[in-house]
């Protein structure tokens, strides 16, 4: 994916999140977060401070849009921080060196495993930061699981409509 295509996807994901997804309310058990797909689609060689800065700024943008106090910035920065380790965990070194940023868009099983783990970790940080207590741990765990699955559903929908169709 070249830089222009990536910027278009970043813009679309951010606008979808701010304009549409943030206005869908199904109760307090679901968080729809598709903007983190922008972090998943970054080139695999991007590491360190630029990756962390990108995750922080993307989360900060969502915090401004949602009028929250930094929970999106914390969660997206954490996902950006853990991203290189998840890539190593879910892929071999040869796959990452050969892919040059394309593997996540062509190998669906790999992308599903990687994005599910990242989304789960994102929701753990986001929802625990929002709850800020272990008092109702069962409800918090239910919210994490439901938010992960609903976010994955919307991200996969975008993956098949916006990314796979564009590759054909």
Protein backbone atom coordinates (compact mmCIF):
# COMPACT_ATOMS: atom_id res chain seq x y z
CA UNK A 1 0.00 0.00 0.00
CA UNK A 2 1.53 3.29 -1.03
CA UNK A 3 1.44 6.49 1.02
CA UNK A 4 -1.45 8.07 -0.89
CA UNK A 5 -3.66 4.99 -0.46
CA UNK A 6 -2.75 4.80 3.21
CA UNK A 7 -3.62 8.46 3.78
CA UNK A 8 -6.96 7.93 2.05
CA UNK A 9 -7.70 4.93 4.30
CA UNK A 10 -6.61 6.92 7.37
CA UNK A 11 -8.93 9.77 6.45
CA UNK A 12 -11.85 7.43 5.72
CA UNK A 13 -11.37 5.48 8.95
CA UNK A 14 -11.09 8.65 11.03
CA UNK A 15 -14.19 10.18 9.45
CA UNK A 16 -16.17 6.95 9.78
CA UNK A 17 -15.24 6.76 13.45
CA UNK A 18 -16.02 10.40 14.24
CA UNK A 19 -19.11 10.96 12.08
CA UNK A 20 -20.87 7.59 12.02
CA UNK A 21 -19.53 5.02 14.50
CA UNK A 22 -19.38 7.37 17.48
CA UNK A 23 -23.07 8.15 16.96
CA UNK A 24 -24.18 4.50 17.11
CA UNK A 25 -25.32 3.67 20.63
CA UNK A 26 -26.24 0.12 21.61
CA UNK A 27 -25.84 0.58 25.31
CA UNK A 28 -22.84 0.87 27.55
CA UNK A 29 -21.51 -2.61 26.78
CA UNK A 30 -20.25 -1.88 23.26
CA UNK A 31 -17.45 0.34 22.02
CA UNK A 32 -17.09 0.50 18.25
CA UNK A 33 -13.50 1.36 17.39
CA UNK A 34 -12.50 0.98 13.77
CA UNK A 35 -9.95 3.77 13.64
CA UNK A 36 -7.30 1.48 15.17
CA UNK A 37 -7.25 -0.36 11.84
CA UNK A 38 -5.09 2.57 10.66
CA UNK A 39 -2.38 1.43 13.10
CA UNK A 40 -2.67 -2.17 11.89
CA UNK A 41 -2.19 -1.11 8.25
CA UNK A 42 1.01 0.87 8.83
CA UNK A 43 4.18 -0.40 7.10
CA UNK A 44 5.77 -3.17 9.16
CA UNK A 45 9.18 -1.54 9.23
CA UNK A 46 7.81 1.51 11.06
CA UNK A 47 8.96 1.22 14.67
CA UNK A 48 10.00 3.29 17.63
CA UNK A 49 9.12 6.91 18.26
CA UNK A 50 7.34 7.60 14.93
CA UNK A 51 4.99 4.67 15.53
CA UNK A 52 4.30 5.71 19.11
CA UNK A 53 3.76 9.32 18.09
CA UNK A 54 1.34 8.26 15.35
CA UNK A 55 -0.64 6.09 17.78
CA UNK A 56 -0.75 8.85 20.36
CA UNK A 57 -1.88 11.53 17.88
CA UNK A 58 -4.53 9.28 16.37
CA UNK A 59 -5.88 8.48 19.84
CA UNK A 60 -5.72 12.13 20.83
CA UNK A 61 -7.79 13.04 17.76
CA UNK A 62 -10.44 10.54 18.86
CA UNK A 63 -10.30 11.89 22.41
CA UNK A 64 -11.00 15.38 21.11
CA UNK A 65 -13.86 14.08 18.96
CA UNK A 66 -15.39 12.01 21.79
CA UNK A 67 -14.65 14.56 24.52
CA UNK A 68 -12.84 11.95 26.60
CA UNK A 69 -9.85 12.53 28.83
CA UNK A 70 -7.07 10.61 27.10
CA UNK A 71 -8.30 7.03 27.21
CA UNK A 72 -8.12 6.65 23.42
CA UNK A 73 -4.65 8.19 23.38
CA UNK A 74 -3.48 5.75 26.06
CA UNK A 75 -5.02 2.70 24.36
CA UNK A 76 -3.84 3.53 20.84
CA UNK A 77 -0.33 4.37 22.09
CA UNK A 78 -0.25 1.01 23.87
CA UNK A 79 -1.31 -0.78 20.67
CA UNK A 80 1.39 1.09 18.74
CA UNK A 81 3.93 0.11 21.40
CA UNK A 82 2.97 -3.58 21.39
CA UNK A 83 2.61 -3.77 17.58
CA UNK A 84 6.21 -4.86 16.74
CA UNK A 85 6.02 -7.64 19.32
CA UNK A 86 2.66 -8.84 17.98
CA UNK A 87 4.06 -8.86 14.46
CA UNK A 88 6.94 -11.03 15.62
CA UNK A 89 4.55 -13.28 17.50
CA UNK A 90 2.15 -13.80 14.61
CA UNK A 91 4.65 -13.98 11.71
CA UNK A 92 8.02 -15.42 10.87
CA UNK A 93 10.91 -13.10 10.12
CA UNK A 94 10.96 -14.20 6.46
CA UNK A 95 7.26 -13.42 6.03
CA UNK A 96 7.72 -9.91 7.37
CA UNK A 97 10.85 -9.25 5.30
CA UNK A 98 9.16 -10.50 2.12
CA UNK A 99 5.87 -8.72 2.76
CA UNK A 100 6.95 -5.06 2.84
CA UNK A 101 3.56 -4.03 4.17
CA UNK A 102 1.43 -6.19 1.89
CA UNK A 103 1.04 -9.36 3.95
CA UNK A 104 -1.77 -8.05 6.14
CA UNK A 105 -3.76 -7.23 3.05
CA UNK A 106 -3.34 -10.55 1.28
CA UNK A 107 -3.14 -13.23 3.98
CA UNK A 108 -6.53 -13.08 5.67
CA UNK A 109 -5.86 -15.69 8.39
CA UNK A 110 -2.73 -13.87 9.50
CA UNK A 111 -4.50 -10.51 9.43
CA UNK A 112 -7.43 -11.89 11.44
CA UNK A 113 -5.16 -13.29 14.15
CA UNK A 114 -3.01 -10.17 14.35
CA UNK A 115 -5.92 -7.70 14.33
CA UNK A 116 -7.92 -9.73 16.88
CA UNK A 117 -5.04 -9.79 19.35
CA UNK A 118 -4.37 -6.07 18.85
CA UNK A 119 -8.05 -5.15 19.18
CA UNK A 120 -8.41 -7.22 22.33
CA UNK A 121 -5.40 -5.50 23.93
CA UNK A 122 -6.69 -2.10 22.81
CA UNK A 123 -10.07 -2.75 24.42
CA UNK A 124 -8.50 -4.04 27.64
CA UNK A 125 -6.58 -0.78 28.07
CA UNK A 126 -9.46 1.43 26.90
CA UNK A 127 -12.18 -0.11 29.03
CA UNK A 128 -10.07 -0.52 32.16
CA UNK A 129 -8.94 3.11 31.82
CA UNK A 130 -12.56 4.17 31.40
CA UNK A 131 -13.83 2.04 34.30
CA UNK A 132 -10.78 2.81 36.49
CA UNK A 133 -11.76 0.13 38.97
CA UNK A 134 -11.69 -3.62 39.47
CA UNK A 135 -14.92 -3.51 41.45
CA UNK A 136 -17.23 -4.85 38.73
CA UNK A 137 -14.65 -7.01 36.99
CA UNK A 138 -17.22 -9.35 35.42
CA UNK A 139 -19.07 -6.50 33.74
CA UNK A 140 -15.76 -5.01 32.61
CA UNK A 141 -14.69 -8.33 31.08
CA UNK A 142 -18.04 -8.66 29.28
CA UNK A 143 -17.61 -5.15 27.89
CA UNK A 144 -14.09 -5.99 26.69
CA UNK A 145 -15.23 -9.16 24.92
CA UNK A 146 -18.31 -7.58 23.32
CA UNK A 147 -16.38 -4.49 22.24
CA UNK A 148 -13.63 -6.61 20.72
CA UNK A 149 -16.05 -8.68 18.69
CA UNK A 150 -18.14 -5.73 17.48
CA UNK A 151 -15.00 -3.74 16.60
CA UNK A 152 -13.61 -6.74 14.71
CA UNK A 153 -16.90 -7.10 12.84
CA UNK A 154 -16.78 -3.49 11.65
CA UNK A 155 -13.06 -3.67 10.84
CA UNK A 156 -13.54 -6.84 8.79
CA UNK A 157 -16.44 -5.19 7.01
CA UNK A 158 -14.16 -2.29 6.11
CA UNK A 159 -11.39 -4.74 5.20
CA UNK A 160 -13.56 -6.56 2.67
CA UNK A 161 -15.36 -3.50 1.29
CA UNK A 162 -12.64 -0.87 1.36
CA UNK A 163 -9.35 -2.76 1.07
CA UNK A 164 -9.96 -6.08 -0.68
CA UNK A 165 -12.22 -4.53 -3.32
CA UNK A 166 -9.64 -1.78 -3.99
CA UNK A 167 -6.93 -4.42 -4.60
CA UNK A 168 -8.87 -6.12 -7.39
